[in-house]
Amino acid sequence: MTSPVWHPFTQHGLREPVPEVASARDALLFTKDGREVIDAISSWWVTTHGHCHPRIMAAIAEQAQRLDQLIFAGWTHEPAETLARGLRALMPQELTRVFFSDSGSTCVEVALKMALGYWSARGEARERIVVLEHSYHGDTIGAMSVGARGVFNRPYEPLLFDVTTVPFPETAREQLALDALDHACAGGAAAFIVEPLLLGAGGMRAYSARVLAEMRDICSRHGTLLIADEVMTGWGRTGSLLACEQAGVVPDLLCLSKGLTGGALPLAVTMASEPVFEAHYDTDRARMFFHSSSYTANPIACAAANANLAIWREEPVLDRVARLGERQRAALETLGQAHRIENPRCLGSVAAFDLPGEQGYLADIAPRLMTFFRERDVLLRPLGNTIYVMPPYSITGEQLDRVYAVISEALGATRL
Ligand SMILES: *Cc1c(COP(=O)(O)O)cnc(C)c1O
């Protein structure tokens, strides 16, 4: 019998094989049929320290003996309290409040609702959200609304709300983007939501810390709230705990998920500055923040996150990221000497480049490359004509060399 599973971002009509993974460790996936696959995209950008990290697995096992789940409206538990305090200590001090949810999309929805709630409570008619071209913030309706429009969301377009889109700050054309942002904010925008330094799903597009800092200044000047979506960039991905740090930027709202639990369990937080919290603070129940999901602050997920925070406090995580970054840079350089690649870029643990030719997510080359890599036991998932490598920080030099050898083989192949 064929599997009844309907996979995400998968065209089942193409009848591609779907490998079954039985176990994993560090950067390796072990399939049911006995293959060893290198996970070069951190299982879609979530796994930071490596799969089945012993400290995180132990924390999960231990918490599972105590408390599995608890209503979080009006009740609390130790793992959530510890995590909120831990995040408060680790993240910029202006972000005083921690609101839990369970995915990147939901923490973005929460940030958008908080921003609108803030202006509503202040009695100011600010509703417009400003977004950056090529952005991705998730697949729920609100998150899609603030993301790039395209083939991903065309059928749902009637449900998406209007936003103002600022051009992506391409090198040498940054001022164009900044002027557009200034114009949008001057018009009384409620919030600007942005992926700091690196746009993930939009093609691993990088822009400078200077531009991000100027974006912050523009928002501040016009009172527009800055929402930093660090769902992908957070937890060391770009070489610092938060990408925002590299620009000396503190957002008004911060979205974290993916690496929050080291990638082990679904959990997310939206961290808010005190004014955003205060706008909802009242004795009037009609003014509270109306949002919850069933698994808000699930204790087992919080325990995993606490173990992740302990790793960050006690281990040289950023040194590992820096070493990985150096290896990535060297590998990309070697690749560029042997093959025609365009726009090679490295940021923290992430390396990316474009293939000459057809562009866009549906570029024909992507599925053929994916198959090529899969057949050689490397998990890579090109974004259109963009190939990127974003491994867990625990990938070995040997494994990374193998990933680049397979990429090189693909680029040298006359036909895929
Ligand atoms: C992955 C991602 C999201 C969505 O996260 P999910 O957990 O998949 O809902 C949101 N924003 C960014 C920047 C992401 O990379």
CSV table of C-alpha atoms and ligand atoms in Angstrom, one decimal:
chain,number,residue,atom,x,y,z
A,1,MET,CA,0.0,0.0,0.0
A,2,THR,CA,1.3,3.5,-0.8
A,3,SER,CA,1.8,5.8,2.2
A,4,PRO,CA,-1.2,7.9,3.2
A,5,VAL,CA,1.2,10.7,4.3
A,6,TRP,CA,0.8,14.0,2.4
A,7,HIS,CA,4.2,15.6,2.7
A,8,PRO,CA,4.9,19.4,2.9
A,9,PHE,CA,6.4,21.2,-0.2
A,10,THR,CA,6.2,17.9,-2.1
A,11,GLN,CA,4.6,17.3,-5.5
A,12,HIS,CA,3.5,13.7,-5.0
A,13,GLY,CA,2.7,13.4,-8.7
A,14,LEU,CA,6.5,13.4,-9.4
A,15,ARG,CA,6.7,10.1,-7.5
A,16,GLU,CA,10.1,11.0,-6.0
A,17,PRO,CA,11.3,8.4,-3.5
A,18,VAL,CA,10.9,9.4,0.1
A,19,PRO,CA,13.7,8.0,2.2
A,20,GLU,CA,12.7,6.8,5.7
A,21,VAL,CA,15.1,7.8,8.5
A,22,ALA,CA,15.3,5.6,11.5
A,23,SER,CA,17.7,7.5,13.7
A,24,ALA,CA,20.2,10.4,13.7
A,25,ARG,CA,23.3,11.6,15.5
A,26,ASP,CA,25.1,14.9,15.0
A,27,ALA,CA,25.1,15.7,11.3
A,28,LEU,CA,24.2,12.1,10.2
A,29,LEU,CA,20.8,10.6,9.4
A,30,PHE,CA,20.6,6.8,9.3
A,31,THR,CA,18.0,5.5,6.9
A,32,LYS,CA,15.8,2.4,7.4
A,33,ASP,CA,17.6,0.8,4.5
A,34,GLY,CA,21.0,1.3,6.1
A,35,ARG,CA,22.4,4.4,4.4
A,36,GLU,CA,24.3,7.2,6.2
A,37,VAL,CA,23.1,10.6,4.9
A,38,ILE,CA,24.8,13.9,5.8
A,39,ASP,CA,22.2,16.5,6.8
A,40,ALA,CA,23.7,19.6,5.2
A,41,ILE,CA,20.6,21.7,5.8
A,42,SER,CA,20.1,21.0,9.5
A,43,SER,CA,16.7,19.3,8.8
A,44,TRP,CA,15.4,22.6,7.4
A,45,TRP,CA,17.4,25.0,9.5
A,46,VAL,CA,16.4,23.8,13.0
A,47,THR,CA,19.2,21.5,14.2
A,48,THR,CA,22.0,23.7,15.6
A,49,HIS,CA,24.2,21.5,17.9
A,50,GLY,CA,23.6,18.3,16.1
A,51,HIS,CA,20.8,15.6,16.1
A,52,CYS,CA,20.0,13.8,19.3
A,53,HIS,CA,22.3,16.0,21.4
A,54,PRO,CA,22.8,14.1,24.6
A,55,ARG,CA,22.2,17.1,26.9
A,56,ILE,CA,18.9,18.0,25.2
A,57,MET,CA,17.7,14.4,24.9
A,58,ALA,CA,18.4,13.9,28.6
A,59,ALA,CA,16.5,17.0,29.6
A,60,ILE,CA,13.5,15.8,27.5
A,61,ALA,CA,13.6,12.3,29.1
A,62,GLU,CA,13.8,13.8,32.5
A,63,GLN,CA,11.0,16.3,32.1
A,64,ALA,CA,8.8,13.6,30.5
A,65,GLN,CA,8.7,11.9,33.9
A,66,ARG,CA,7.4,14.9,35.7
A,67,LEU,CA,4.9,17.1,33.7
A,68,ASP,CA,3.8,16.5,30.1
A,69,GLN,CA,1.5,19.4,29.4
A,70,LEU,CA,-0.3,22.2,31.2
A,71,ILE,CA,-2.8,24.9,30.4
A,72,PHE,CA,-0.7,28.1,30.3
A,73,ALA,CA,-3.5,30.6,30.7
A,74,GLY,CA,-3.4,31.5,34.4
A,75,TRP,CA,-1.1,28.6,35.2
A,76,THR,CA,2.6,28.1,35.0
A,77,HIS,CA,5.4,25.6,35.5
A,78,GLU,CA,9.1,25.6,36.3
A,79,PRO,CA,10.5,24.8,32.8
A,80,ALA,CA,8.7,27.9,31.4
A,81,GLU,CA,9.7,30.2,34.2
A,82,THR,CA,13.3,29.1,34.0
A,83,LEU,CA,13.3,29.5,30.2
A,84,ALA,CA,11.7,33.0,30.3
A,85,ARG,CA,14.3,34.1,32.9
A,86,GLY,CA,17.1,32.5,30.8
A,87,LEU,CA,16.0,34.2,27.6
A,88,ARG,CA,15.7,37.5,29.5
A,89,ALA,CA,19.3,37.1,30.6
A,90,LEU,CA,20.6,36.1,27.2
A,91,MET,CA,18.7,38.4,24.9
A,92,PRO,CA,18.8,42.2,24.8
A,93,GLN,CA,17.7,43.7,28.1
A,94,GLU,CA,15.1,45.9,26.4
A,95,LEU,CA,13.1,42.8,25.6
A,96,THR,CA,11.5,42.3,28.9
A,97,ARG,CA,8.6,39.9,28.1
A,98,VAL,CA,8.4,36.4,26.8
A,99,PHE,CA,5.3,35.1,25.0
A,100,PHE,CA,5.3,31.4,24.1
A,101,SER,CA,3.9,29.7,21.0
A,102,ASP,CA,4.9,26.6,19.0
A,103,SER,CA,6.3,27.5,15.6
A,104,GLY,CA,8.1,30.2,13.6
A,105,SER,CA,4.8,31.0,11.9
A,106,THR,CA,2.9,31.4,15.1
A,107,CYS,CA,5.5,33.6,16.8
A,108,VAL,CA,5.3,35.9,13.8
A,109,GLU,CA,1.5,35.9,14.0
A,110,VAL,CA,1.9,36.8,17.7
A,111,ALA,CA,4.3,39.7,16.9
A,112,LEU,CA,2.0,41.1,14.2
A,113,LYS,CA,-1.0,40.9,16.6
A,114,MET,CA,1.0,42.5,19.4
A,115,ALA,CA,2.0,45.4,17.1
A,116,LEU,CA,-1.5,46.0,16.0
A,117,GLY,CA,-2.7,45.6,19.7
A,118,TYR,CA,-0.1,48.2,20.7
A,119,TRP,CA,-1.4,50.9,18.3
A,120,SER,CA,-5.0,50.0,19.0
A,121,ALA,CA,-4.5,50.4,22.8
A,122,ARG,CA,-2.8,53.7,22.2
A,123,GLY,CA,-5.8,54.9,20.2
A,124,GLU,CA,-3.8,55.5,17.1
A,125,ALA,CA,-5.0,54.3,13.7
A,126,ARG,CA,-1.8,52.6,12.7
A,127,GLU,CA,-2.5,49.3,10.8
A,128,ARG,CA,-0.1,49.1,7.9
A,129,ILE,CA,2.7,46.5,8.0
A,130,VAL,CA,5.9,47.1,6.0
A,131,VAL,CA,7.8,44.2,4.7
A,132,LEU,CA,11.0,43.6,2.8
A,133,GLU,CA,11.0,42.2,-0.8
A,134,HIS,CA,11.7,38.4,-1.0
A,135,SER,CA,10.9,37.9,2.7
A,136,TYR,CA,9.6,34.7,4.2
A,137,HIS,CA,7.9,34.5,7.6
A,138,GLY,CA,5.9,31.3,7.5
A,139,ASP,CA,3.0,29.6,5.9
A,140,THR,CA,-0.1,30.6,8.0
A,141,ILE,CA,-2.3,33.3,6.5
A,142,GLY,CA,-0.9,36.2,8.4
A,143,ALA,CA,2.7,35.1,8.0
A,144,MET,CA,2.1,34.6,4.3
A,145,SER,CA,0.6,38.1,4.1
A,146,VAL,CA,3.9,39.6,5.2
A,147,GLY,CA,6.0,37.3,3.0
A,148,ALA,CA,6.8,37.4,-0.7
A,149,ARG,CA,3.9,36.7,-3.0
A,150,GLY,CA,4.4,34.1,-5.7
A,151,VAL,CA,3.7,30.6,-6.7
A,152,PHE,CA,3.7,29.6,-3.0
A,153,ASN,CA,0.6,31.6,-2.2
A,154,ARG,CA,-1.2,32.5,-5.4
A,155,PRO,CA,-4.4,30.4,-4.7
A,156,TYR,CA,-4.7,32.1,-1.2
A,157,GLU,CA,-4.1,35.6,-2.4
A,158,PRO,CA,-7.7,36.7,-1.7
A,159,LEU,CA,-7.2,35.9,2.0
A,160,LEU,CA,-3.9,37.8,2.3
A,161,PHE,CA,-3.9,41.3,3.8
A,162,ASP,CA,-2.3,44.3,2.1
A,163,VAL,CA,1.3,45.3,3.0
A,164,THR,CA,3.8,47.8,1.8
A,165,THR,CA,6.8,46.1,0.3
A,166,VAL,CA,10.2,47.8,0.4
A,167,PRO,CA,12.8,46.7,-2.2
A,168,PHE,CA,15.5,44.4,-1.1
A,169,PRO,CA,18.7,46.4,-0.3
A,170,GLU,CA,20.9,45.0,-3.2
A,171,THR,CA,24.5,46.0,-3.0
A,172,ALA,CA,25.0,49.6,-4.2
A,173,ARG,CA,21.2,50.1,-4.2
A,174,GLU,CA,20.7,50.2,-0.5
A,175,GLN,CA,19.6,53.8,-0.4
A,176,LEU,CA,16.6,52.9,-2.6
A,177,ALA,CA,15.4,50.5,0.0
A,178,LEU,CA,16.1,52.8,2.9
A,179,ASP,CA,14.3,55.7,1.2
A,180,ALA,CA,11.3,53.4,0.5
A,181,LEU,CA,11.2,52.3,4.2
A,182,ASP,CA,11.5,55.9,5.3
A,183,HIS,CA,8.6,56.8,3.1
A,184,ALA,CA,6.4,53.9,4.3
A,185,CYS,CA,7.2,54.6,8.0
A,186,ALA,CA,6.5,58.3,7.6
A,187,GLY,CA,3.1,57.4,6.3
A,188,GLY,CA,2.3,56.0,9.8
A,189,ALA,CA,3.2,52.3,9.5
A,190,ALA,CA,2.4,50.2,12.5
A,191,ALA,CA,5.4,47.9,12.2
A,192,PHE,CA,8.2,46.8,9.9
A,193,ILE,CA,9.0,43.1,9.9
A,194,VAL,CA,12.4,41.9,8.7
A,195,GLU,CA,14.7,38.9,8.6
A,196,PRO,CA,17.9,40.5,10.0
A,197,LEU,CA,21.0,40.2,7.7
A,198,LEU,CA,20.0,37.1,5.8
A,199,LEU,CA,16.7,36.3,4.0
A,200,GLY,CA,16.3,32.5,4.2
A,201,ALA,CA,13.6,31.1,2.0
A,202,GLY,CA,13.8,34.1,-0.3
A,203,GLY,CA,17.1,32.7,-1.6
A,204,MET,CA,19.7,33.1,1.2
A,205,ARG,CA,20.1,36.8,0.3
A,206,ALA,CA,22.4,38.7,2.5
A,207,TYR,CA,22.5,42.5,3.2
A,208,SER,CA,24.8,44.5,5.4
A,209,ALA,CA,24.7,45.3,9.1
A,210,ARG,CA,24.9,48.9,8.3
A,211,VAL,CA,21.6,48.7,6.3
A,212,LEU,CA,19.9,46.9,9.2
A,213,ALA,CA,21.1,49.6,11.6
A,214,GLU,CA,19.8,52.3,9.4
A,215,MET,CA,16.5,50.4,9.1
A,216,ARG,CA,16.3,50.5,12.9
A,217,ASP,CA,16.9,54.3,13.0
A,218,ILE,CA,14.2,54.9,10.4
A,219,CYS,CA,11.7,52.9,12.4
A,220,SER,CA,12.6,54.7,15.6
A,221,ARG,CA,12.4,58.1,14.0
A,222,HIS,CA,8.8,57.4,12.9
A,223,GLY,CA,7.7,55.3,15.9
A,224,THR,CA,7.2,52.3,13.7
A,225,LEU,CA,7.7,49.1,15.7
A,226,LEU,CA,10.6,46.9,14.4
A,227,ILE,CA,9.8,43.2,14.4
A,228,ALA,CA,13.0,41.0,14.0
A,229,ASP,CA,12.1,37.6,12.6
A,230,GLU,CA,15.2,35.7,13.8
A,231,VAL,CA,13.5,32.3,13.5
A,232,MET,CA,16.2,31.2,11.1
A,233,THR,CA,19.0,33.7,11.8
A,234,GLY,CA,18.9,33.3,15.6
A,235,TRP,CA,20.9,30.9,17.7
A,236,GLY,CA,24.3,31.5,16.0
A,237,ARG,CA,23.3,30.8,12.4
A,238,THR,CA,24.8,34.1,11.2
A,239,GLY,CA,27.9,34.0,13.5
A,240,SER,CA,26.4,35.7,16.6
A,241,LEU,CA,23.6,34.6,18.9
A,242,LEU,CA,21.3,37.0,17.1
A,243,ALA,CA,21.9,38.5,13.7
A,244,CYS,CA,20.7,41.9,15.1
A,245,GLU,CA,23.7,42.1,17.4
A,246,GLN,CA,26.0,42.6,14.4
A,247,ALA,CA,24.2,45.8,13.7
A,248,GLY,CA,23.9,46.8,17.3
A,249,VAL,CA,20.1,46.7,16.8
A,250,VAL,CA,17.5,45.9,19.4
A,251,PRO,CA,14.0,45.3,17.9
A,252,ASP,CA,10.7,46.1,19.6
A,253,LEU,CA,9.6,42.5,19.0
A,254,LEU,CA,11.8,39.5,18.5
A,255,CYS,CA,10.6,36.1,17.0
A,256,LEU,CA,12.6,33.0,17.9
A,257,SER,CA,11.9,29.3,17.1
A,258,LYS,CA,13.9,26.7,15.1
A,259,GLY,CA,17.1,26.6,17.2
A,260,LEU,CA,15.4,27.6,20.4
A,261,THR,CA,15.2,23.9,21.5
A,262,GLY,CA,18.4,23.1,19.5
A,263,GLY,CA,16.0,21.9,16.9
A,264,ALA,CA,14.7,19.0,19.0
A,265,LEU,CA,11.0,20.0,19.7
A,266,PRO,CA,8.6,22.6,18.3
A,267,LEU,CA,8.6,25.7,20.4
A,268,ALA,CA,8.7,29.5,19.8
A,269,VAL,CA,8.8,32.7,21.6
A,270,THR,CA,7.9,36.3,20.8
A,271,MET,CA,9.9,38.6,23.0
A,272,ALA,CA,8.4,42.1,23.5
A,273,SER,CA,9.7,45.4,24.8
A,274,GLU,CA,8.0,46.8,27.9
A,275,PRO,CA,5.9,49.4,26.1
A,276,VAL,CA,4.3,46.7,23.9
A,277,PHE,CA,3.5,44.7,27.1
A,278,GLU,CA,2.3,47.9,28.9
A,279,ALA,CA,-0.1,48.7,26.0
A,280,HIS,CA,-2.0,45.4,26.9
A,281,TYR,CA,-1.7,45.9,30.7
A,282,ASP,CA,-4.9,47.0,32.3
A,283,THR,CA,-7.7,45.8,34.6
A,284,ASP,CA,-10.0,45.7,31.6
A,285,ARG,CA,-10.2,42.1,30.3
A,286,ALA,CA,-11.2,43.4,26.9
A,287,ARG,CA,-7.7,44.8,26.5
A,288,MET,CA,-5.7,41.6,27.3
A,289,PHE,CA,-3.7,39.9,24.6
A,290,PHE,CA,-6.1,37.5,23.0
A,291,HIS,CA,-3.8,34.7,21.7
A,292,SER,CA,-3.1,31.1,22.7
A,293,SER,CA,-2.4,27.7,21.2
A,294,SER,CA,-3.1,24.5,23.0
A,295,TYR,CA,0.6,23.7,23.4
A,296,THR,CA,1.7,27.1,24.5
A,297,ALA,CA,5.0,26.6,26.6
A,298,ASN,CA,4.7,22.9,26.5
A,299,PRO,CA,6.9,21.8,29.5
A,300,ILE,CA,8.9,19.1,27.6
A,301,ALA,CA,9.7,21.6,24.8
A,302,CYS,CA,10.7,24.2,27.4
A,303,ALA,CA,13.0,21.6,29.1
A,304,ALA,CA,14.6,21.0,25.7
A,305,ALA,CA,15.1,24.8,25.3
A,306,ASN,CA,16.5,25.1,28.8
A,307,ALA,CA,19.1,22.5,27.9
A,308,ASN,CA,19.9,24.5,24.7
A,309,LEU,CA,20.4,27.6,26.8
A,310,ALA,CA,22.7,25.7,29.1
A,311,ILE,CA,24.8,24.6,26.1
A,312,TRP,CA,25.0,28.3,25.0
A,313,ARG,CA,26.0,29.4,28.4
A,314,GLU,CA,28.6,26.7,29.1
A,315,GLU,CA,30.0,25.7,25.7
A,316,PRO,CA,31.9,27.6,23.0
A,317,VAL,CA,29.1,27.5,20.5
A,318,LEU,CA,30.2,30.6,18.6
A,319,ASP,CA,33.7,29.3,18.2
A,320,ARG,CA,32.2,26.2,16.6
A,321,VAL,CA,30.2,28.4,14.3
A,322,ALA,CA,33.3,30.5,13.4
A,323,ARG,CA,35.3,27.4,12.6
A,324,LEU,CA,32.5,26.0,10.5
A,325,GLY,CA,32.2,29.4,8.8
A,326,GLU,CA,36.0,29.4,7.9
A,327,ARG,CA,35.6,25.9,6.4
A,328,GLN,CA,32.6,27.0,4.4
A,329,ARG,CA,34.4,30.0,3.1
A,330,ALA,CA,37.4,27.9,2.0
A,331,ALA,CA,35.2,25.2,0.4
A,332,LEU,CA,33.2,27.8,-1.5
A,333,GLU,CA,36.4,29.5,-2.8
A,334,THR,CA,37.7,26.1,-4.0
A,335,LEU,CA,34.4,25.4,-5.7
A,336,GLY,CA,34.4,28.8,-7.4
A,337,GLN,CA,37.9,28.1,-8.8
A,338,ALA,CA,36.7,24.9,-10.4
A,339,HIS,CA,33.2,25.9,-11.6
A,340,ARG,CA,31.1,28.8,-12.7
A,341,ILE,CA,29.2,29.9,-9.7
A,342,GLU,CA,27.6,33.3,-9.1
A,343,ASN,CA,27.3,35.5,-6.0
A,344,PRO,CA,29.1,33.3,-3.5
A,345,ARG,CA,28.3,34.4,0.0
A,346,CYS,CA,29.0,33.2,3.5
A,347,LEU,CA,27.5,34.4,6.8
A,348,GLY,CA,28.3,32.6,10.0
A,349,SER,CA,27.4,28.9,9.5
A,350,VAL,CA,25.7,29.5,6.1
A,351,ALA,CA,27.2,29.4,2.7
A,352,ALA,CA,25.3,29.9,-0.6
A,353,PHE,CA,25.8,30.6,-4.3
A,354,ASP,CA,23.7,30.8,-7.4
A,355,LEU,CA,23.9,28.8,-10.5
A,356,PRO,CA,24.0,30.7,-13.8
A,357,GLY,CA,20.9,30.4,-15.8
A,358,GLU,CA,17.2,30.0,-15.0
A,359,GLN,CA,16.0,31.7,-11.8
A,360,GLY,CA,13.1,31.4,-9.4
A,361,TYR,CA,11.9,28.8,-7.0
A,362,LEU,CA,10.5,26.5,-9.7
A,363,ALA,CA,13.8,26.5,-11.7
A,364,ASP,CA,14.0,23.1,-13.2
A,365,ILE,CA,17.5,22.5,-12.0
A,366,ALA,CA,16.5,22.3,-8.3
A,367,PRO,CA,14.6,19.0,-8.2
A,368,ARG,CA,17.2,17.4,-10.4
A,369,LEU,CA,20.0,18.6,-8.1
A,370,MET,CA,18.1,17.4,-5.0
A,371,THR,CA,17.8,13.9,-6.5
A,372,PHE,CA,21.5,13.9,-7.5
A,373,PHE,CA,22.5,14.8,-3.9
A,374,ARG,CA,20.0,12.3,-2.3
A,375,GLU,CA,21.4,9.5,-4.4
A,376,ARG,CA,24.8,10.4,-3.0
A,377,ASP,CA,23.6,10.4,0.6
A,378,VAL,CA,23.8,14.2,1.0
A,379,LEU,CA,20.7,16.1,2.1
A,380,LEU,CA,20.6,19.4,0.3
A,381,ARG,CA,17.6,21.3,-0.9
A,382,PRO,CA,18.4,24.0,-3.4
A,383,LEU,CA,16.1,27.1,-3.4
A,384,GLY,CA,15.5,27.4,-7.2
A,385,ASN,CA,19.0,28.1,-8.7
A,386,THR,CA,20.5,28.8,-5.3
A,387,ILE,CA,22.5,26.1,-3.6
A,388,TYR,CA,23.1,26.6,0.1
A,389,VAL,CA,24.9,24.6,2.8
A,390,MET,CA,23.6,25.2,6.4
A,391,PRO,CA,24.7,22.2,8.5
A,392,PRO,CA,24.5,21.6,12.2
A,393,TYR,CA,27.5,23.2,14.0
A,394,SER,CA,28.8,19.7,14.9
A,395,ILE,CA,29.4,18.6,11.3
A,396,THR,CA,33.0,17.3,10.9
A,397,GLY,CA,35.5,18.7,8.5
A,398,GLU,CA,35.4,15.4,6.7
A,399,GLN,CA,31.6,15.4,6.3
A,400,LEU,CA,31.7,19.0,5.0
A,401,ASP,CA,34.3,18.1,2.5
A,402,ARG,CA,32.1,15.2,1.4
A,403,VAL,CA,29.2,17.7,0.9
A,404,TYR,CA,31.3,20.0,-1.3
A,405,ALA,CA,32.7,17.0,-3.2
A,406,VAL,CA,29.2,16.0,-4.1
A,407,ILE,CA,28.3,19.6,-5.0
A,408,SER,CA,31.4,19.8,-7.2
A,409,GLU,CA,30.5,16.5,-8.9
A,410,ALA,CA,27.0,17.9,-9.6
A,411,LEU,CA,28.4,21.1,-11.1
A,412,GLY,CA,30.8,19.1,-13.2
A,413,ALA,CA,28.2,16.7,-14.5
A,414,THR,CA,27.3,17.4,-18.2
A,415,ARG,CA,23.7,16.3,-17.5
A,416,LEU,CA,21.9,15.8,-14.2
B,1,LIG,C1,11.2,28.8,9.0
B,1,LIG,C2,10.8,30.3,9.1
B,1,LIG,C3,9.6,30.7,9.6
B,1,LIG,C4,8.5,29.7,9.9
B,1,LIG,O1,8.7,28.8,10.9
B,1,LIG,P1,7.9,27.5,11.0
B,1,LIG,O2,8.3,26.9,12.3
B,1,LIG,O3,8.2,26.6,9.8
B,1,LIG,O4,6.4,27.9,11.0
B,1,LIG,C5,9.4,32.0,9.9
B,1,LIG,N1,10.4,32.9,9.6
B,1,LIG,C6,11.6,32.6,9.1
B,1,LIG,C7,12.6,33.6,8.9
B,1,LIG,C8,11.8,31.2,8.8
B,1,LIG,O5,13.0,30.9,8.3
